[in-house]
Amino acid sequence: MWQELEKSVREIASLRWKCRATTEIIAGVKCDCILHISDEETVAVEITQQHNINKIRKDISNLDLVKHALFNNDGIFTRCYIVLEKTPTDAMREAGKASKVKVLSIEEFKNEFFNYSGYVYARKNGQFGSLVNAKTGEPEKDNVFINVSYMNLCKERREIKKSSYTLSEMKDQLRKGRRIVLKGDFGLGKSRCIKQIFSEMTTESSSISYVLAINLRNHWGAVSAKEILDRHFSDLGINGESFINNFLTDEYMKLHVILLLDGFDEIGTQSWFSDKQAMQHTRAMSLRGVKQLISISKGGVLISGRDYYFNSDEEMFEALGLDSSNTLKLGCKTQFSDEELSEYLEKNLSSRYLDQVSSFPFRWIPKRPLVIQYFLTLIESNQETLPVFNSNYTFWNYFFNEICRREASINPAISQLTVKRVMLLLADLTRRTQKPTGPITQGDLSDVFKSVTGVFPNDESALMLQRLPSIGRISADSPDREFHDGYILNGLRAQNIINLYFSYLKSTTGDGSQHNASYYGKRWNYCLELSGLEILSDYIDSNHLTDNFISFAKFCLDRSLNHQLVADIIAALCLTDTESLDFRGISIDYSEFTVLSFKRKKVFNLTLRNCTVYSLDLTNSNVDNSVSFPNTDIGEVAGVSSVNGVPEWLESCKQIKKFEYLHSNSAVRKGELSVPHRMLIEILRKLFLEPGSGRQESTLTRGMGQSADKKLAKQIIRILIDEEMITYYKADSGKVYKPNRNQQSRVDSILSDLTLSSDSIWDRVSRL
């Protein structure tokens, strides 16, 4: 709209000449924009959306009248401009030149004050935070942004009503001069958000704001706002001297600069201290230039960083110079929703690979933006990547190396190998902490770094330790850290077991390391969770190491009291594709199992004494009586629906808290049963467990969904009649089937034993 164009030109003119732009009638001409710079100089600007030479000639004539009137009456020199919405033609420029009138587009008019177009072009082609192409290492440019919302972390009453903010709403807040802190762990899209906001706000033609996007990682040691701005423009090859001077001194200019500051956690501290107060002081000192920059600005500010860099929100507000009552705290979501993932894949992956990837088992890959980006980069660069990375361990290995490389790239003084070893040792440390995830003290961080490098942390390494991926503060009032990402923690724990296996191999060949061997004796307190077990089991499976790891487990058991290490190995072996597992008399005491799956396996020679098994799967298992669980707590059993179905070898366990009950249609469908067995269970349940003396044929398979094939149902019914479980009679509406109540105990046994059932009915249905 013309009014918006007029407003923008006036504000740009006010910024440029540092005085108020107004409309004024001079010599009978209503001027769109007049600025009285001094008693001897005036600027007159005509503003138009009409892109034709006749309108330009008319405006030139009006400006000539204004120019001559001011000079003849008051001796005032007038500089004249005509500003269009679009780029003027050569004829328009020549017409103005003859009368000493500059004819410019609004973008050109803006750039006469500061080459903002050149800045935007250079900035868009540069790197935003940590956004790099996973394959080339160059600034990432191709990935398409999808609209996601950001969680509102504010607790103030006026902010609680709104649970999240969209990108558009964040831009509105910035235009209003709001301060925003965007927090989130690595790879959740902080830099992506800033890049998108910069891209969108700098393409809005009506905007008169100057949006600056600054990577704080490039400003180590900067102690002032001027130093940050000087370095920022210099790195881009832009002369920003006049802009910087105006920003630092002109109050009107300060209102029209929007700052996008990426990575408050990436500005280096000056030294490392285990003491909480000392580290807090060094963080404040390293951010004093950023604090001054934010304090000077009167426009909107968005600053991002990892949530756990500061010891508390109070420290963060103080270090950054923010008013907590007027700062919007937002957080990145931990991962894509299924809908967002689908949209991201569709927008960022060529159709050539889309069908193949749509069937990929994303269940075991964290759906965080960085992880998915790495994955898609692999797909696009190599057609064979998908089948190769269609497994837990191979993707985990790639992902772990990439995040370590990414962290090391922030400061080349820290190697990728150092980051990797530190994270592995911290994961090992949490096997003996108060909780499964921590705490990790500042002293622990320092000690682990020294054990890896041989020296205590200095100014370069201190930054890495404060911002390690997935490791964050325990609470707002504690400097202690803990692991926040279960996938990474359990992946590291699985990797530690694999590394111990390599040490074991060296020890059996006479090349063992005493240092590594000492780990066998460190008793662990927490079991490997499912994601870690799947990574470890996939490594064992893909390398055909089942027998080797059973030998490794016995080796560990013979040389240490670390029974939890052996328990994790056993649990991982049970998730492999191996159909028969002979554990050679392994006996484990006082250990935990997240899941122990004997599903479709023959299992021999294993004793778990005084252990806790949170989930035990006996579906279609064949377990020998050489297996026993004396005084072991079982959380849940799958494949058995009641205590009556508990096999003999399991009777010595302490208790079973929950069975896999199949007393509803949905439970039957979810159970690990074949379609014929599901139908058998449903028919028996309806005839023997539900009220009524009989059921019509049509009702027996109702509610079973598409799997309820009529032909298959009739075959099962014939088996039940043949086994004298049911009888029938003919009614007007068709056959009615009645249960033989004398067979109730047999039905109860089938429903209890499920896949362990040895009943002839179960066997006959298996062959359908």
mmCIF file of C-alpha atoms in Angstrom, residues 420-736:
data_model
loop_
_atom_site.group_PDB
_atom_site.id
_atom_site.type_symbol
_atom_site.label_atom_id
_atom_site.label_comp_id
_atom_site.label_asym_id
_atom_site.label_seq_id
_atom_site.Cartn_x
_atom_site.Cartn_y
_atom_site.Cartn_z
ATOM 1 C CA LYS A 420 34.441 -38.573 21.831
ATOM 2 C CA ARG A 421 36.556 -39.900 24.684
ATOM 3 C CA VAL A 422 35.231 -37.315 27.152
ATOM 4 C CA MET A 423 31.629 -38.202 26.364
ATOM 5 C CA LEU A 424 32.296 -41.934 26.650
ATOM 6 C CA LEU A 425 33.934 -41.506 30.063
ATOM 7 C CA LEU A 426 31.094 -39.304 31.310
ATOM 8 C CA ALA A 427 28.565 -41.940 30.235
ATOM 9 C CA ASP A 428 30.589 -44.550 32.110
ATOM 10 C CA LEU A 429 30.650 -42.265 35.160
ATOM 11 C CA THR A 430 26.830 -42.151 35.268
ATOM 12 C CA ARG A 431 26.744 -45.905 35.874
ATOM 13 C CA ARG A 432 27.835 -45.063 39.431
ATOM 14 C CA THR A 433 26.081 -41.761 40.170
ATOM 15 C CA GLN A 434 23.025 -41.104 42.335
ATOM 16 C CA LYS A 435 20.645 -41.269 39.359
ATOM 17 C CA PRO A 436 20.938 -43.025 35.985
ATOM 18 C CA THR A 437 21.689 -39.684 34.289
ATOM 19 C CA GLY A 438 23.924 -37.975 36.874
ATOM 20 C CA PRO A 439 24.832 -35.760 38.604
ATOM 21 C CA ILE A 440 28.086 -34.813 36.894
ATOM 22 C CA THR A 441 29.901 -32.167 38.920
ATOM 23 C CA GLN A 442 32.251 -29.474 37.620
ATOM 24 C CA GLY A 443 35.043 -31.440 39.272
ATOM 25 C CA ASP A 444 33.979 -34.573 37.382
ATOM 26 C CA LEU A 445 34.174 -32.688 34.080
ATOM 27 C CA SER A 446 37.636 -31.432 34.930
ATOM 28 C CA ASP A 447 38.879 -34.859 36.062
ATOM 29 C CA VAL A 448 37.512 -36.636 32.987
ATOM 30 C CA PHE A 449 39.143 -34.091 30.677
ATOM 31 C CA LYS A 450 42.471 -34.545 32.434
ATOM 32 C CA SER A 451 42.221 -38.348 32.174
ATOM 33 C CA VAL A 452 41.713 -37.994 28.403
ATOM 34 C CA THR A 453 44.269 -35.289 27.611
ATOM 35 C CA GLY A 454 46.714 -35.409 30.533
ATOM 36 C CA VAL A 455 46.112 -31.721 31.366
ATOM 37 C CA PHE A 456 43.409 -29.765 33.169
ATOM 38 C CA PRO A 457 40.960 -27.681 31.072
ATOM 39 C CA ASN A 458 42.081 -24.305 29.740
ATOM 40 C CA ASP A 459 40.127 -21.496 28.057
ATOM 41 C CA GLU A 460 39.524 -23.460 24.801
ATOM 42 C CA SER A 461 38.527 -26.733 26.426
ATOM 43 C CA ALA A 462 36.370 -25.072 29.091
ATOM 44 C CA LEU A 463 33.851 -24.044 26.445
ATOM 45 C CA MET A 464 33.525 -27.588 25.129
ATOM 46 C CA LEU A 465 32.931 -28.960 28.614
ATOM 47 C CA GLN A 466 30.188 -26.400 29.296
ATOM 48 C CA ARG A 467 28.258 -27.251 26.132
ATOM 49 C CA LEU A 468 28.742 -30.983 25.542
ATOM 50 C CA PRO A 469 25.886 -32.418 23.448
ATOM 51 C CA SER A 470 22.914 -33.717 25.459
ATOM 52 C CA ILE A 471 24.494 -32.851 28.832
ATOM 53 C CA GLY A 472 22.643 -30.120 30.706
ATOM 54 C CA ARG A 473 21.931 -28.658 34.123
ATOM 55 C CA ILE A 474 20.105 -30.774 36.691
ATOM 56 C CA SER A 475 18.070 -27.762 37.830
ATOM 57 C CA ALA A 476 18.054 -24.002 37.683
ATOM 58 C CA ASP A 477 19.826 -23.675 41.040
ATOM 59 C CA SER A 478 22.544 -26.292 40.522
ATOM 60 C CA PRO A 479 25.747 -26.129 38.446
ATOM 61 C CA ASP A 480 25.843 -29.934 38.256
ATOM 62 C CA ARG A 481 25.108 -31.577 34.905
ATOM 63 C CA GLU A 482 23.279 -34.686 33.756
ATOM 64 C CA PHE A 483 22.481 -36.410 30.459
ATOM 65 C CA HIS A 484 19.251 -35.114 28.931
ATOM 66 C CA ASP A 485 19.160 -37.296 25.820
ATOM 67 C CA GLY A 486 18.453 -40.983 26.455
ATOM 68 C CA TYR A 487 19.430 -42.049 22.947
ATOM 69 C CA ILE A 488 22.906 -40.548 23.252
ATOM 70 C CA LEU A 489 23.451 -41.750 26.831
ATOM 71 C CA ASN A 490 22.465 -45.328 26.013
ATOM 72 C CA GLY A 491 24.366 -45.239 22.739
ATOM 73 C CA LEU A 492 27.488 -44.188 24.655
ATOM 74 C CA ARG A 493 26.953 -46.956 27.204
ATOM 75 C CA ALA A 494 26.559 -49.506 24.423
ATOM 76 C CA GLN A 495 29.718 -48.155 22.783
ATOM 77 C CA ASN A 496 31.588 -48.508 26.071
ATOM 78 C CA ILE A 497 30.652 -52.205 26.189
ATOM 79 C CA ILE A 498 31.856 -52.646 22.602
ATOM 80 C CA ASN A 499 35.124 -50.915 23.498
ATOM 81 C CA LEU A 500 35.514 -53.239 26.505
ATOM 82 C CA TYR A 501 35.002 -56.165 24.140
ATOM 83 C CA PHE A 502 37.952 -54.910 22.064
ATOM 84 C CA SER A 503 40.062 -54.723 25.245
ATOM 85 C CA TYR A 504 38.994 -58.283 26.026
ATOM 86 C CA LEU A 505 40.178 -59.411 22.585
ATOM 87 C CA LYS A 506 43.572 -57.800 23.218
ATOM 88 C CA SER A 507 43.854 -59.466 26.615
ATOM 89 C CA THR A 508 43.211 -62.902 25.107
ATOM 90 C CA THR A 509 46.017 -62.342 22.591
ATOM 91 C CA GLY A 510 48.501 -61.130 25.183
ATOM 92 C CA ASP A 511 48.184 -57.475 24.173
ATOM 93 C CA GLY A 512 45.704 -56.407 26.873
ATOM 94 C CA SER A 513 45.730 -53.013 28.508
ATOM 95 C CA GLN A 514 45.673 -53.057 32.298
ATOM 96 C CA HIS A 515 43.938 -49.658 32.309
ATOM 97 C CA ASN A 516 41.077 -50.869 30.157
ATOM 98 C CA ALA A 517 40.872 -54.169 32.000
ATOM 99 C CA SER A 518 40.259 -52.265 35.241
ATOM 100 C CA TYR A 519 36.847 -51.273 33.933
ATOM 101 C CA TYR A 520 35.632 -54.847 34.346
ATOM 102 C CA GLY A 521 35.805 -54.403 38.103
ATOM 103 C CA LYS A 522 33.764 -51.179 38.285
ATOM 104 C CA ARG A 523 30.310 -52.177 39.439
ATOM 105 C CA TRP A 524 27.553 -50.468 37.468
ATOM 106 C CA ASN A 525 24.242 -49.540 39.054
ATOM 107 C CA TYR A 526 21.946 -48.981 36.079
ATOM 108 C CA CYS A 527 20.954 -51.224 33.186
ATOM 109 C CA LEU A 528 21.219 -50.447 29.509
ATOM 110 C CA GLU A 529 17.853 -49.261 28.186
ATOM 111 C CA LEU A 530 16.184 -50.526 25.024
ATOM 112 C CA SER A 531 17.802 -48.069 22.575
ATOM 113 C CA GLY A 532 21.270 -49.023 23.849
ATOM 114 C CA LEU A 533 20.449 -52.739 23.863
ATOM 115 C CA GLU A 534 19.327 -52.517 20.237
ATOM 116 C CA ILE A 535 22.568 -50.773 19.245
ATOM 117 C CA LEU A 536 24.654 -53.403 21.013
ATOM 118 C CA SER A 537 22.616 -56.352 19.725
ATOM 119 C CA ASP A 538 22.804 -55.019 16.178
ATOM 120 C CA TYR A 539 26.598 -54.775 16.474
ATOM 121 C CA ILE A 540 26.730 -58.398 17.682
ATOM 122 C CA ASP A 541 24.354 -59.583 14.976
ATOM 123 C CA SER A 542 25.906 -57.760 12.043
ATOM 124 C CA ASN A 543 29.381 -59.020 12.957
ATOM 125 C CA HIS A 544 28.252 -62.595 13.835
ATOM 126 C CA LEU A 545 29.678 -62.335 17.345
ATOM 127 C CA THR A 546 27.083 -64.196 19.422
ATOM 128 C CA ASP A 547 29.471 -66.898 20.658
ATOM 129 C CA ASN A 548 32.249 -64.341 21.150
ATOM 130 C CA PHE A 549 30.082 -62.163 23.377
ATOM 131 C CA ILE A 550 28.937 -65.145 25.442
ATOM 132 C CA SER A 551 32.622 -65.903 26.025
ATOM 133 C CA PHE A 552 33.201 -62.222 26.799
ATOM 134 C CA ALA A 553 30.353 -62.287 29.344
ATOM 135 C CA LYS A 554 31.865 -65.306 31.104
ATOM 136 C CA PHE A 555 35.280 -63.604 31.072
ATOM 137 C CA CYS A 556 33.796 -60.511 32.763
ATOM 138 C CA LEU A 557 31.928 -62.621 35.306
ATOM 139 C CA ASP A 558 35.047 -64.585 36.214
ATOM 140 C CA ARG A 559 37.197 -61.477 36.742
ATOM 141 C CA SER A 560 34.919 -58.926 38.406
ATOM 142 C CA LEU A 561 31.818 -58.192 40.430
ATOM 143 C CA ASN A 562 30.369 -56.066 37.635
ATOM 144 C CA HIS A 563 27.346 -58.293 37.096
ATOM 145 C CA GLN A 564 25.416 -55.407 35.471
ATOM 146 C CA LEU A 565 27.889 -55.414 32.588
ATOM 147 C CA VAL A 566 27.197 -59.125 32.086
ATOM 148 C CA ALA A 567 23.427 -58.535 32.417
ATOM 149 C CA ASP A 568 23.555 -55.916 29.627
ATOM 150 C CA ILE A 569 25.427 -58.338 27.382
ATOM 151 C CA ILE A 570 22.867 -61.101 28.073
ATOM 152 C CA ALA A 571 19.953 -58.731 27.365
ATOM 153 C CA ALA A 572 21.549 -57.623 24.079
ATOM 154 C CA LEU A 573 22.248 -61.224 23.011
ATOM 155 C CA CYS A 574 18.569 -62.044 23.573
ATOM 156 C CA LEU A 575 17.619 -59.318 21.062
ATOM 157 C CA THR A 576 19.776 -60.796 18.292
ATOM 158 C CA ASP A 577 18.408 -63.019 15.549
ATOM 159 C CA THR A 578 20.112 -66.062 17.046
ATOM 160 C CA GLU A 579 17.475 -68.774 17.551
ATOM 161 C CA SER A 580 19.339 -70.830 20.177
ATOM 162 C CA LEU A 581 21.325 -69.348 23.074
ATOM 163 C CA ASP A 582 23.414 -71.495 25.413
ATOM 164 C CA PHE A 583 24.759 -69.222 28.144
ATOM 165 C CA ARG A 584 27.129 -71.896 29.489
ATOM 166 C CA GLY A 585 26.120 -71.665 33.123
ATOM 167 C CA ILE A 586 26.303 -67.895 33.498
ATOM 168 C CA SER A 587 24.842 -66.851 36.857
ATOM 169 C CA ILE A 588 24.074 -63.200 37.569
ATOM 170 C CA ASP A 589 23.214 -61.623 40.935
ATOM 171 C CA TYR A 590 21.556 -58.315 41.852
ATOM 172 C CA SER A 591 21.319 -56.833 38.365
ATOM 173 C CA GLU A 592 18.624 -55.148 36.254
ATOM 174 C CA PHE A 593 17.226 -55.881 32.810
ATOM 175 C CA THR A 594 15.158 -53.305 30.941
ATOM 176 C CA VAL A 595 13.909 -56.059 28.685
ATOM 177 C CA LEU A 596 14.751 -59.742 28.397
ATOM 178 C CA SER A 597 13.349 -61.271 25.246
ATOM 179 C CA PHE A 598 13.251 -65.053 24.838
ATOM 180 C CA LYS A 599 10.795 -64.596 21.987
ATOM 181 C CA ARG A 600 11.076 -67.417 19.411
ATOM 182 C CA LYS A 601 14.291 -68.634 21.062
ATOM 183 C CA LYS A 602 15.661 -71.737 22.699
ATOM 184 C CA VAL A 603 17.476 -70.708 25.877
ATOM 185 C CA PHE A 604 19.771 -72.843 28.054
ATOM 186 C CA ASN A 605 22.003 -72.614 31.132
ATOM 187 C CA LEU A 606 21.252 -69.190 32.606
ATOM 188 C CA THR A 607 20.551 -68.170 36.215
ATOM 189 C CA LEU A 608 19.343 -64.776 37.364
ATOM 190 C CA ARG A 609 19.352 -64.545 41.148
ATOM 191 C CA ASN A 610 17.901 -61.569 43.086
ATOM 192 C CA CYS A 611 17.594 -59.598 39.862
ATOM 193 C CA THR A 612 14.936 -57.258 38.457
ATOM 194 C CA VAL A 613 13.543 -57.863 34.959
ATOM 195 C CA TYR A 614 11.218 -55.033 33.968
ATOM 196 C CA SER A 615 9.893 -56.795 30.866
ATOM 197 C CA LEU A 616 10.148 -60.506 30.005
ATOM 198 C CA ASP A 617 8.949 -61.768 26.619
ATOM 199 C CA LEU A 618 8.202 -65.491 26.425
ATOM 200 C CA THR A 619 6.280 -65.414 23.144
ATOM 201 C CA ASN A 620 6.814 -68.687 21.259
ATOM 202 C CA SER A 621 9.856 -69.407 23.419
ATOM 203 C CA ASN A 622 11.383 -72.770 24.289
ATOM 204 C CA VAL A 623 13.245 -72.387 27.573
ATOM 205 C CA ASP A 624 15.066 -75.318 29.124
ATOM 206 C CA ASN A 625 14.808 -76.082 32.850
ATOM 207 C CA SER A 626 18.520 -75.270 33.075
ATOM 208 C CA VAL A 627 17.274 -71.657 33.153
ATOM 209 C CA SER A 628 16.064 -70.317 36.519
ATOM 210 C CA PHE A 629 15.213 -66.925 38.062
ATOM 211 C CA PRO A 630 15.360 -67.524 41.856
ATOM 212 C CA ASN A 631 14.061 -64.598 43.932
ATOM 213 C CA THR A 632 13.932 -62.366 40.835
ATOM 214 C CA ASP A 633 11.276 -59.660 40.405
ATOM 215 C CA ILE A 634 9.472 -59.659 37.032
ATOM 216 C CA GLY A 635 7.662 -56.463 36.061
ATOM 217 C CA GLU A 636 5.651 -57.703 33.086
ATOM 218 C CA VAL A 637 5.488 -60.950 31.138
ATOM 219 C CA ALA A 638 4.444 -61.145 27.484
ATOM 220 C CA GLY A 639 3.332 -64.420 25.943
ATOM 221 C CA VAL A 640 1.654 -65.585 29.155
ATOM 222 C CA SER A 641 -1.657 -64.112 30.285
ATOM 223 C CA SER A 642 -1.934 -65.323 33.911
ATOM 224 C CA VAL A 643 -0.115 -67.038 36.746
ATOM 225 C CA ASN A 644 -1.572 -70.352 35.580
ATOM 226 C CA GLY A 645 0.519 -70.140 32.428
ATOM 227 C CA VAL A 646 3.852 -69.545 34.166
ATOM 228 C CA PRO A 647 6.320 -72.252 33.002
ATOM 229 C CA GLU A 648 8.004 -74.482 35.549
ATOM 230 C CA TRP A 649 11.461 -72.956 35.174
ATOM 231 C CA LEU A 650 10.074 -69.514 36.144
ATOM 232 C CA GLU A 651 8.251 -70.641 39.277
ATOM 233 C CA SER A 652 11.202 -69.791 41.518
ATOM 234 C CA CYS A 653 10.936 -66.072 40.732
ATOM 235 C CA LYS A 654 9.938 -63.749 43.566
ATOM 236 C CA GLN A 655 6.898 -62.187 41.856
ATOM 237 C CA ILE A 656 5.349 -61.273 38.516
ATOM 238 C CA LYS A 657 3.554 -57.955 38.745
ATOM 239 C CA LYS A 658 1.702 -57.961 35.421
ATOM 240 C CA PHE A 659 0.719 -60.416 32.714
ATOM 241 C CA GLU A 660 -0.196 -59.849 29.090
ATOM 242 C CA TYR A 661 -3.972 -60.007 29.457
ATOM 243 C CA LEU A 662 -5.940 -60.570 26.259
ATOM 244 C CA HIS A 663 -9.422 -59.949 27.559
ATOM 245 C CA SER A 664 -10.503 -57.444 24.916
ATOM 246 C CA ASN A 665 -10.536 -57.209 21.128
ATOM 247 C CA SER A 666 -7.868 -54.498 21.068
ATOM 248 C CA ALA A 667 -5.590 -56.505 23.382
ATOM 249 C CA VAL A 668 -5.940 -59.564 21.171
ATOM 250 C CA ARG A 669 -5.013 -57.544 18.094
ATOM 251 C CA LYS A 670 -1.966 -56.021 19.847
ATOM 252 C CA GLY A 671 -0.706 -59.356 21.169
ATOM 253 C CA GLU A 672 2.251 -61.120 19.547
ATOM 254 C CA LEU A 673 0.021 -63.800 18.017
ATOM 255 C CA SER A 674 -0.598 -65.063 14.515
ATOM 256 C CA VAL A 675 -3.920 -64.210 12.865
ATOM 257 C CA PRO A 676 -5.362 -67.746 13.380
ATOM 258 C CA HIS A 677 -4.335 -67.708 17.047
ATOM 259 C CA ARG A 678 -5.855 -64.267 17.545
ATOM 260 C CA MET A 679 -9.132 -65.535 16.123
ATOM 261 C CA LEU A 680 -8.999 -68.636 18.339
ATOM 262 C CA ILE A 681 -8.478 -66.503 21.468
ATOM 263 C CA GLU A 682 -11.322 -64.186 20.487
ATOM 264 C CA ILE A 683 -13.754 -67.050 19.836
ATOM 265 C CA LEU A 684 -12.881 -68.768 23.130
ATOM 266 C CA ARG A 685 -13.149 -65.498 25.030
ATOM 267 C CA LYS A 686 -16.622 -64.749 23.641
ATOM 268 C CA LEU A 687 -17.969 -68.263 24.252
ATOM 269 C CA PHE A 688 -16.395 -69.049 27.633
ATOM 270 C CA LEU A 689 -15.721 -65.716 29.358
ATOM 271 C CA GLU A 690 -18.564 -63.435 28.321
ATOM 272 C CA PRO A 691 -22.130 -63.736 29.694
ATOM 273 C CA GLY A 692 -24.645 -65.739 27.651
ATOM 274 C CA SER A 693 -25.419 -69.344 26.782
ATOM 275 C CA GLY A 694 -24.263 -69.184 23.184
ATOM 276 C CA ARG A 695 -23.269 -67.046 20.209
ATOM 277 C CA GLN A 696 -24.464 -66.808 16.629
ATOM 278 C CA GLU A 697 -21.816 -67.525 14.038
ATOM 279 C CA SER A 698 -21.843 -63.949 12.769
ATOM 280 C CA THR A 699 -21.003 -62.543 16.215
ATOM 281 C CA LEU A 700 -18.035 -64.774 16.934
ATOM 282 C CA THR A 701 -15.664 -62.842 14.662
ATOM 283 C CA ARG A 702 -17.238 -59.408 15.045
ATOM 284 C CA GLY A 703 -14.706 -56.800 16.160
ATOM 285 C CA MET A 704 -11.664 -58.627 14.828
ATOM 286 C CA GLY A 705 -11.187 -56.242 11.929
ATOM 287 C CA GLN A 706 -9.896 -57.189 8.517
ATOM 288 C CA SER A 707 -8.138 -60.271 9.897
ATOM 289 C CA ALA A 708 -11.505 -61.917 10.615
ATOM 290 C CA ASP A 709 -11.603 -64.067 7.477
ATOM 291 C CA LYS A 710 -14.862 -66.063 7.429
ATOM 292 C CA LYS A 711 -13.268 -69.120 5.873
ATOM 293 C CA LEU A 712 -10.528 -69.195 8.512
ATOM 294 C CA ALA A 713 -13.093 -68.703 11.300
ATOM 295 C CA LYS A 714 -15.099 -71.713 10.114
ATOM 296 C CA GLN A 715 -11.945 -73.858 10.123
ATOM 297 C CA ILE A 716 -11.218 -72.882 13.735
ATOM 298 C CA ILE A 717 -14.837 -73.560 14.743
ATOM 299 C CA ARG A 718 -14.624 -77.042 13.187
ATOM 300 C CA ILE A 719 -11.468 -77.739 15.239
ATOM 301 C CA LEU A 720 -13.261 -76.679 18.426
ATOM 302 C CA ILE A 721 -16.235 -78.906 17.595
ATOM 303 C CA ASP A 722 -13.906 -81.798 16.799
ATOM 304 C CA GLU A 723 -12.118 -81.283 20.148
ATOM 305 C CA GLU A 724 -15.520 -81.284 21.900
ATOM 306 C CA MET A 725 -14.997 -77.750 23.147
ATOM 307 C CA ILE A 726 -18.254 -76.456 21.663
ATOM 308 C CA THR A 727 -21.543 -77.719 20.210
ATOM 309 C CA TYR A 728 -24.138 -76.044 18.007
ATOM 310 C CA TYR A 729 -27.800 -76.090 17.092
ATOM 311 C CA LYS A 730 -29.717 -74.524 14.227
ATOM 312 C CA ALA A 731 -32.003 -71.571 14.926
ATOM 313 C CA ASP A 732 -34.110 -69.419 12.603
ATOM 314 C CA SER A 733 -31.261 -66.926 12.332
ATOM 315 C CA GLY A 734 -28.634 -69.608 11.627
ATOM 316 C CA LYS A 735 -26.252 -71.734 13.683
ATOM 317 C CA VAL A 736 -25.801 -70.957 17.383
#
